[in-house]
Coordinates of C-alpha atoms and ligand atoms in Angstrom, one line a residue:
X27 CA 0.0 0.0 0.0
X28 CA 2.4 2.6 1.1
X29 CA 4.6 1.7 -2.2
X30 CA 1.7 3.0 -4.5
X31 CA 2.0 6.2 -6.0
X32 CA 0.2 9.3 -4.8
X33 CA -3.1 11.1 -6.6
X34 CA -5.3 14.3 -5.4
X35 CA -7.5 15.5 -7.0
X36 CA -11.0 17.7 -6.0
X37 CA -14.0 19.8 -7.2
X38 CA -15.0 22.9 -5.9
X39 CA -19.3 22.7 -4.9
X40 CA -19.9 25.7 -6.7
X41 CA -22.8 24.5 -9.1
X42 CA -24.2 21.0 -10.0
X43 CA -21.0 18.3 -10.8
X44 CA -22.2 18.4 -14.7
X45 CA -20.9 15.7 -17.3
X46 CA -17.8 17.6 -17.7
X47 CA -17.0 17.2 -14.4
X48 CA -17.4 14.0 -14.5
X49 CA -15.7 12.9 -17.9
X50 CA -13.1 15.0 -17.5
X51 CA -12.2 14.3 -13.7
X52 CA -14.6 12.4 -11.7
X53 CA -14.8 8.8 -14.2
X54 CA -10.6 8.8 -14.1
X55 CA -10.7 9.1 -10.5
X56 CA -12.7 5.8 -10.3
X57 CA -10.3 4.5 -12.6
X58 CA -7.3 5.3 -10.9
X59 CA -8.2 4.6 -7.6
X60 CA -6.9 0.7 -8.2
X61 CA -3.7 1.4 -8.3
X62 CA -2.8 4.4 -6.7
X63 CA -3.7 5.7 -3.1
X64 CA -6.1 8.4 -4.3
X65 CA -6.9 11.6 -2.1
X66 CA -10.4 13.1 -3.2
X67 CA -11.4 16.4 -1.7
X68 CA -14.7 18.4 -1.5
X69 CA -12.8 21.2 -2.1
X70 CA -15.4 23.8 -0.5
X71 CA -12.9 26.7 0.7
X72 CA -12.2 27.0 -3.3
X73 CA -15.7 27.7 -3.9
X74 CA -16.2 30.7 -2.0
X75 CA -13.8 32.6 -4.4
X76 CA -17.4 33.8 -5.8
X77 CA -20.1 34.2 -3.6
X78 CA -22.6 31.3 -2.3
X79 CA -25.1 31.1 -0.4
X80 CA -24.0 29.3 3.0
X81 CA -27.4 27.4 3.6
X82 CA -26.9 26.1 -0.4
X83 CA -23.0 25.7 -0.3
X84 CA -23.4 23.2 2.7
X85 CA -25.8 21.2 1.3
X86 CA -24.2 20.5 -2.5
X87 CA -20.7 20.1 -0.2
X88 CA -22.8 17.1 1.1
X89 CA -24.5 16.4 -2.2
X90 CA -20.7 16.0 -3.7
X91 CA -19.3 13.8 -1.4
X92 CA -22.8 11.5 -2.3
X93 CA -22.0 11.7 -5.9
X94 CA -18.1 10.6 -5.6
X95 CA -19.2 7.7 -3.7
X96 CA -22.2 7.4 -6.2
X97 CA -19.7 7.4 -9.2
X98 CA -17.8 4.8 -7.7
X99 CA -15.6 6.2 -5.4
X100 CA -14.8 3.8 -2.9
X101 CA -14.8 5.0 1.0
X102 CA -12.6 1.6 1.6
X103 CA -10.0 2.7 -1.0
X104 CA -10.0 6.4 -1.2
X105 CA -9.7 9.6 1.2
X106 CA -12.9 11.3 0.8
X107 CA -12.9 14.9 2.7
X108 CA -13.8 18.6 3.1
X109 CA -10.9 20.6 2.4
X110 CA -12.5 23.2 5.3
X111 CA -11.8 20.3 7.7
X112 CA -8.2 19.7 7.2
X113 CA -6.5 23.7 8.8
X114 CA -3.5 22.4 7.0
X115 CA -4.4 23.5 3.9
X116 CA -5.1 27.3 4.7
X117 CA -1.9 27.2 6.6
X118 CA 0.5 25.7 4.1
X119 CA -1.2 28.1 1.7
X120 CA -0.3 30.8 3.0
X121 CA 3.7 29.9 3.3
X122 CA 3.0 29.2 -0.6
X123 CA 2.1 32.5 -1.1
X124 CA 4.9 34.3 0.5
X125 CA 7.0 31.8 -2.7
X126 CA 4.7 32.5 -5.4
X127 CA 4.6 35.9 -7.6
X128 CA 2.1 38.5 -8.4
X129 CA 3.2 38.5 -11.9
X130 CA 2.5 34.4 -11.6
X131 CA -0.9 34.6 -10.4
X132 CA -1.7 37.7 -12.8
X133 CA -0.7 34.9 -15.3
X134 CA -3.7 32.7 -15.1
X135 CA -6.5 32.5 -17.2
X136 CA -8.9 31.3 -14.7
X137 CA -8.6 34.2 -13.1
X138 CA -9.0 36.6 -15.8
X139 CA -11.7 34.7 -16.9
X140 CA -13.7 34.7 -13.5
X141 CA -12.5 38.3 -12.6
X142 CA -14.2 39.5 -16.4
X143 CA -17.3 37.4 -15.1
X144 CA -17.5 39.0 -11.5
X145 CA -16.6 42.4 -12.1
X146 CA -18.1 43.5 -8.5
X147 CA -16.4 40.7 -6.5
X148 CA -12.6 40.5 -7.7
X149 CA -11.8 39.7 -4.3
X150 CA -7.7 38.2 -3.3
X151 CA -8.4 34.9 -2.6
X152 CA -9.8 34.9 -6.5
X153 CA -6.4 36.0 -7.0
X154 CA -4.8 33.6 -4.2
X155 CA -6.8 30.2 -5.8
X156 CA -4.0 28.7 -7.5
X157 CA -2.0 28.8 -4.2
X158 CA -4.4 26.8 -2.2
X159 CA -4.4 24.3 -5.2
X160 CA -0.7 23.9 -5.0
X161 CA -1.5 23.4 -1.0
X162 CA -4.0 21.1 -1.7
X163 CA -1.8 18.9 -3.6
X164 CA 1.9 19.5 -2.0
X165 CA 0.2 18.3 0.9
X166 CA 0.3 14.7 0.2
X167 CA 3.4 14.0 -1.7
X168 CA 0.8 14.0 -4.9
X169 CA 2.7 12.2 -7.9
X170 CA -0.3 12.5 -10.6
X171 CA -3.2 15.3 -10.7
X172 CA -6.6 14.0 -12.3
X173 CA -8.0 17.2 -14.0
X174 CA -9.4 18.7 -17.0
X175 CA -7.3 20.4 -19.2
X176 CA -8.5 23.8 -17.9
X177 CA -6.4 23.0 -14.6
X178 CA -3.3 22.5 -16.9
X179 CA -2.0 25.9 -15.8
X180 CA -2.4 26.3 -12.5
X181 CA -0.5 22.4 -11.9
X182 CA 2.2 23.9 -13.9
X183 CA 2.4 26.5 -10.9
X184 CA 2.1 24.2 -8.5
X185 CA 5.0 22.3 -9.8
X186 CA 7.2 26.0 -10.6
X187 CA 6.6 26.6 -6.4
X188 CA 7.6 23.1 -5.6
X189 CA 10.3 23.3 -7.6
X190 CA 11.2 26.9 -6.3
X191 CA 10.9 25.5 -2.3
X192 CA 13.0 22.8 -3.0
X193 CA 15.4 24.9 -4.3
X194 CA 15.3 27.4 -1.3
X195 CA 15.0 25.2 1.3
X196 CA 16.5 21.7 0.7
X197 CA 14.2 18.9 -0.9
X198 CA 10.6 19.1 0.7
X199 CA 7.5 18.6 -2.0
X200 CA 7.0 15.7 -4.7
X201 CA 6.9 17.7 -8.2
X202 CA 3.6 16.4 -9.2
X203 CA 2.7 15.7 -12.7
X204 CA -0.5 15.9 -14.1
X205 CA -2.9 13.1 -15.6
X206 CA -5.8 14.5 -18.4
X207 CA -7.8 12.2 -20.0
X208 CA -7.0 11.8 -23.8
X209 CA -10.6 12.1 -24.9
X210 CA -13.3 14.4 -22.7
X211 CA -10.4 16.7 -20.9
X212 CA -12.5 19.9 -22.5
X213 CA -16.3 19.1 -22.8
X214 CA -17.8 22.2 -24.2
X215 CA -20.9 23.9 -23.6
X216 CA -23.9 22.6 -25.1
X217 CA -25.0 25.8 -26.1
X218 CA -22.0 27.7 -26.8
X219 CA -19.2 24.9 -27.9
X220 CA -16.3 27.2 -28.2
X221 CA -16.3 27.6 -24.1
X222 CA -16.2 24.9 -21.4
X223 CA -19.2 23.6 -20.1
X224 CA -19.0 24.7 -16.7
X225 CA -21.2 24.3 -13.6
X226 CA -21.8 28.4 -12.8
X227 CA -23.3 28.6 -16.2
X228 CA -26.0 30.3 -16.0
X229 CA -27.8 28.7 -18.6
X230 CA -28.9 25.0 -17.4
X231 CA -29.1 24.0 -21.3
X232 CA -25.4 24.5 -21.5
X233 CA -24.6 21.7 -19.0
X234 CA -26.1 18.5 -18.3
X235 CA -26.2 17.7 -14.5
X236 CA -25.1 14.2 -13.7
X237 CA -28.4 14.1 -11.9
X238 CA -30.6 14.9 -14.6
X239 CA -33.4 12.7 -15.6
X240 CA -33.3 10.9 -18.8
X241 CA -36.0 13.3 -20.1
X242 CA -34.2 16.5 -19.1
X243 CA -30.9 14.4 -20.5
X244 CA -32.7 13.9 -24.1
X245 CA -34.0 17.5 -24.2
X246 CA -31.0 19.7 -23.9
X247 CA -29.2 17.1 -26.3
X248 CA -31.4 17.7 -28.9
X249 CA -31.4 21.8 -28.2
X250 CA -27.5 21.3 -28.6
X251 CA -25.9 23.8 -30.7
X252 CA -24.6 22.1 -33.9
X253 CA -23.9 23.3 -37.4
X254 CA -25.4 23.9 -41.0
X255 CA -23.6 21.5 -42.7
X256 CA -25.4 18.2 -42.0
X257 CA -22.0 16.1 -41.9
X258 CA -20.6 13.9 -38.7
X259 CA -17.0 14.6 -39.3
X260 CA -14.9 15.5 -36.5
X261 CA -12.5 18.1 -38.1
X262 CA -11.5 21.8 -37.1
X263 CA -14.1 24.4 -36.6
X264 CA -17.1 21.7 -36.3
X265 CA -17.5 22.5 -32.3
X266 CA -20.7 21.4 -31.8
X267 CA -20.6 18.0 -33.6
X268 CA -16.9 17.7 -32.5
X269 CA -18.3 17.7 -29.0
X270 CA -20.8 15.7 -29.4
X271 CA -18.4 13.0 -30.3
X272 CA -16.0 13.5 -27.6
X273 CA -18.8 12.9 -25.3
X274 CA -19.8 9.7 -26.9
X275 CA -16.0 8.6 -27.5
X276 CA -15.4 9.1 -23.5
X277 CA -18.4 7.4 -22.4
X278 CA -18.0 4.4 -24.9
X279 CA -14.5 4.2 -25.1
X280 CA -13.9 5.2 -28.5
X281 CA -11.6 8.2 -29.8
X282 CA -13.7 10.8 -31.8
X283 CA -12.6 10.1 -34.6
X284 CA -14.0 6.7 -34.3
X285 CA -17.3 7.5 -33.3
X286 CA -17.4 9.9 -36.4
X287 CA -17.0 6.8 -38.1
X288 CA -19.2 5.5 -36.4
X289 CA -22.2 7.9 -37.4
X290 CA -20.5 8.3 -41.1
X291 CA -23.8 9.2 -43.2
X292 CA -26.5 9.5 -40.1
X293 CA -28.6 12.5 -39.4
X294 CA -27.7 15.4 -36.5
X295 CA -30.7 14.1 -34.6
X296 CA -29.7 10.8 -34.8
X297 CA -26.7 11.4 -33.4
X298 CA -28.2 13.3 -30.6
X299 CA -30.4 10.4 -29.7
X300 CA -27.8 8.0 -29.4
X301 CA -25.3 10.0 -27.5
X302 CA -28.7 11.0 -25.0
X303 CA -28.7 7.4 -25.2
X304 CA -25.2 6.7 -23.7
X305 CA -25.2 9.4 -21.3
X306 CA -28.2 8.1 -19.6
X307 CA -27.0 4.7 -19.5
X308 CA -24.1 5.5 -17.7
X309 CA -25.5 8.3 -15.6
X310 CA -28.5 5.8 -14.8
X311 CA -26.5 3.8 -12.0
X312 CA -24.9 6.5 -10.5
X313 CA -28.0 8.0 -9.9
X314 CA -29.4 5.0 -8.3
X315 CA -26.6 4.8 -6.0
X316 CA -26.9 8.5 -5.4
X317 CA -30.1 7.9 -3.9
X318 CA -29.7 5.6 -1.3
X319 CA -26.1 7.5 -0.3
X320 CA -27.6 10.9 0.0
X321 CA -30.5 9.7 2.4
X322 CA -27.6 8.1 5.0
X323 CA -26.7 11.4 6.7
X324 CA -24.9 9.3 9.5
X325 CA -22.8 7.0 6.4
X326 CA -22.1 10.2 4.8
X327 CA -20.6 11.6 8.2
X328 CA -19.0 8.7 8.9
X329 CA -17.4 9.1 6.1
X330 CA -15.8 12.7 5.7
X331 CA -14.7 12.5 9.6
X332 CA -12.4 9.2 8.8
X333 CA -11.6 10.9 5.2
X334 CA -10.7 14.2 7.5
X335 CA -8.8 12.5 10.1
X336 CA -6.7 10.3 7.6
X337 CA -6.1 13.2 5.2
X338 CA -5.1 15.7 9.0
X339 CA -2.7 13.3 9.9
X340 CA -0.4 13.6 6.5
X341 CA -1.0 16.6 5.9
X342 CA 0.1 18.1 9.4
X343 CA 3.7 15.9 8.8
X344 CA 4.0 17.7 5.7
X345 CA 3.2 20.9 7.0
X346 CA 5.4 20.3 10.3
X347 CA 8.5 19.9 7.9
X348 CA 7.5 22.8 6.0
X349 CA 7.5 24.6 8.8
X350 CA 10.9 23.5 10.0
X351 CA 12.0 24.3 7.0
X352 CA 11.4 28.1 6.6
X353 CA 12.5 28.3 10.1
X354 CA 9.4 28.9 12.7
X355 CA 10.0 27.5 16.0
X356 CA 8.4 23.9 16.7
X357 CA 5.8 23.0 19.2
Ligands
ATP415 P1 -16.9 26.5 -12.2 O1 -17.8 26.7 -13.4 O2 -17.4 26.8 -10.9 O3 -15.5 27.1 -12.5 P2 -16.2 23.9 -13.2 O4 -17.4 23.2 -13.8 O5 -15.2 24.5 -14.1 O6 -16.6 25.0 -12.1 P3 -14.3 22.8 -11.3 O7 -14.7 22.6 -9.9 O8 -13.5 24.1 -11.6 O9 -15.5 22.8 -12.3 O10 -13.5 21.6 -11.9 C1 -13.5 20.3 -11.3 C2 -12.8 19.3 -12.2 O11 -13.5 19.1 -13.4 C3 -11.4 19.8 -12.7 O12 -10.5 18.7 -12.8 C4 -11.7 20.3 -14.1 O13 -10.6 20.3 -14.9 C5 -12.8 19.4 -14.5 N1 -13.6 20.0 -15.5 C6 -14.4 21.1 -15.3 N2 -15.1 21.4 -16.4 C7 -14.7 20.5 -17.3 C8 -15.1 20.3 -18.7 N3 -16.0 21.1 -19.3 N4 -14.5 19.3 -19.4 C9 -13.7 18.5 -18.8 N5 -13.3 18.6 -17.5 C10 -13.8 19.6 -16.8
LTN416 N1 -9.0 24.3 -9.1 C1 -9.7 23.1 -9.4 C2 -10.2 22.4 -8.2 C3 -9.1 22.0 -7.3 C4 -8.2 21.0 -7.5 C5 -7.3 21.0 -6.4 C6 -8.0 20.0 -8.5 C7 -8.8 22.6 -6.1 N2 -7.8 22.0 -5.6 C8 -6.3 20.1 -6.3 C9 -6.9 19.1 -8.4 C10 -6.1 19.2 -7.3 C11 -10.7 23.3 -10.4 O1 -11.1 22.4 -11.0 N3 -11.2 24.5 -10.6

């Protein structure tokens, strides 16, 4: 066990975990969880970079932790926890930040992106995020990083401040790397396929929830945006159709390409069908499972306090030699 390499990974409850969530980030974690000892946060002090409401950020916090178990996350196998549980993570963050630059974080597209969206609440720890990421994952001696290829940039910065600590102050933090799927790292929007889908749209036709019904599943497929031309190809600048086969190609295993082939010659709305089709399939047992999870309040606590303790316990031994490291006095 303790020979096996290290993952983290973690979603912020700031919406509904929608199918790009789940293709991108959530499906690999199940996948991985075999053969590495996987780390899998709630990660709920990330979400309050834009405002929530408290009553409705505690309950989808809950909801999330139901819905890794629900995709197959395995409580016996995996940490499961609330990053707000685990001090650690603020604290190592902020000795992160005092070896991270402005000019760094003014990099990042996330935050350009998020600041341009929320204009009246560009707030520090908006500009601070990527820091706590690269807590969240120097914590555990984290070798690979499940994520979407929207996260490519900020692991690249946690690796540059791992690599600049170690330099400073003698070898402390794994470098990690990061894993991204080959097919489904960037599922677009339904409705606008040249941006991500993404959770705080706020257009529910531009997302599908993983706990939509099959009905509400079929409908916002066939409203997806698409093209004039009438041709499944998957080639440059078809961004609709092109998504609509990276969808399929994750959930059946196929590339794009080959599902193209797959649909050489068929109709847009017959192509809609049968990825509504798949998606509902394999949505259909983790909502199942999510129902019987999310009405087991004690389960569910059970499970966060062990995920929390577990996680608190290596992630204070990191923090302790990070500590001794820049040079505070030990308790
Ligand atoms: P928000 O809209 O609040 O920024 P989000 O939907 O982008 O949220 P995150 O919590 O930022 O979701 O991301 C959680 C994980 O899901 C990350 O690994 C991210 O890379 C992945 N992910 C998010 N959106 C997509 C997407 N459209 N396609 C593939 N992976 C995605
Ligand atoms: N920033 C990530 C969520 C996240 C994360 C992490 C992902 C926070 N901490 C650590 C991987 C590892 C996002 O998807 N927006």
């Amino acid at each position: 066990m303790q020979d096996k390499k290290m993952i983290f990974s973690g979603v912020q409850p700031s919406g509904c975990i929608t199918l790009g969530n789940y293709i991108g980030a959530i499906k690999n974690w199940v996948k991985l969880q075999k053969d590495y000892r996987c780390i899998y946060s709630v990660v709920d002090m990330h979400s309050i970079t834009v405002r929530q409401n408290p009553k409705e950020l505690r309950a989808r916090a809950l909801q999330f932790l139901a819905l890794y178990m629900a995709c197959g996350i395995d409580p016996d196998e995996s940490i499961m926890f609330f990053q707000s549980h685990v001090p650690a993570h603020a604290e190592l963050s902020w000795v992160l930040s005092c070896n991270t630059y402005m000019g760094e974080l003014s990099r990042m597209t996330q935050f350009k992106d998020k600041s341009a969206k929320h204009e009246d609440n560009i707030n520090a720890g908006l500009f601070t995020y990527p820091v706590l990421m690269a807590a969240d994952i120097l914590l555990y001696g984290t070798d690979l990083v499940p994520v979407g290829v929207d996260q490519k940039q900020h692991l690249e910065l946690a690796r540059d401040i791992a690599i600049r600590f170690n330099h400073l102050y003698g070898d402390t933090f794994t470098v990690p790397e990061g894993y991204i799927p080959p097919v489904g790292a960037r599922v677009m929007s339904l409705q606008d396929p040249t941006s991500k889908m993404s959770k705080s749209d706020p257009n529910p036709n531009g997302y599908i929830w993983v706990l939509d019904e099959p009905d509400v599943i079929v409908k916002k497929l066939k409203k997806a945006v698409t093209d004039s031309e009438g041709v499944i190809e998957y080639r440059e600048g078809k961004h609709g159709v092109n998504n609509l086969l990276s969808i399929y190609g994750a959930i059946v295993g196929k590339t794009p390409r080959e599902a193209a082939l797959e649909f050489e010659g068929q109709g847009y709305g017959n192509l809609k069908m049968r990825v509504a089709e798949a998606v509902c399939e394999e949505l259909r047992p983790v909502q199942e499972k999510y129902k019987a999870i999310s009405e087991d309040k004690s389960y569910l606590e059970s499970v966060y306090k062990a995920g929390a303790e577990k996680a608190g316990e290596l992630a204070e031994k990191t923090l302790r030699k990070v500590y001794d490291k820049v040079g505070f006095v030990l308790r």
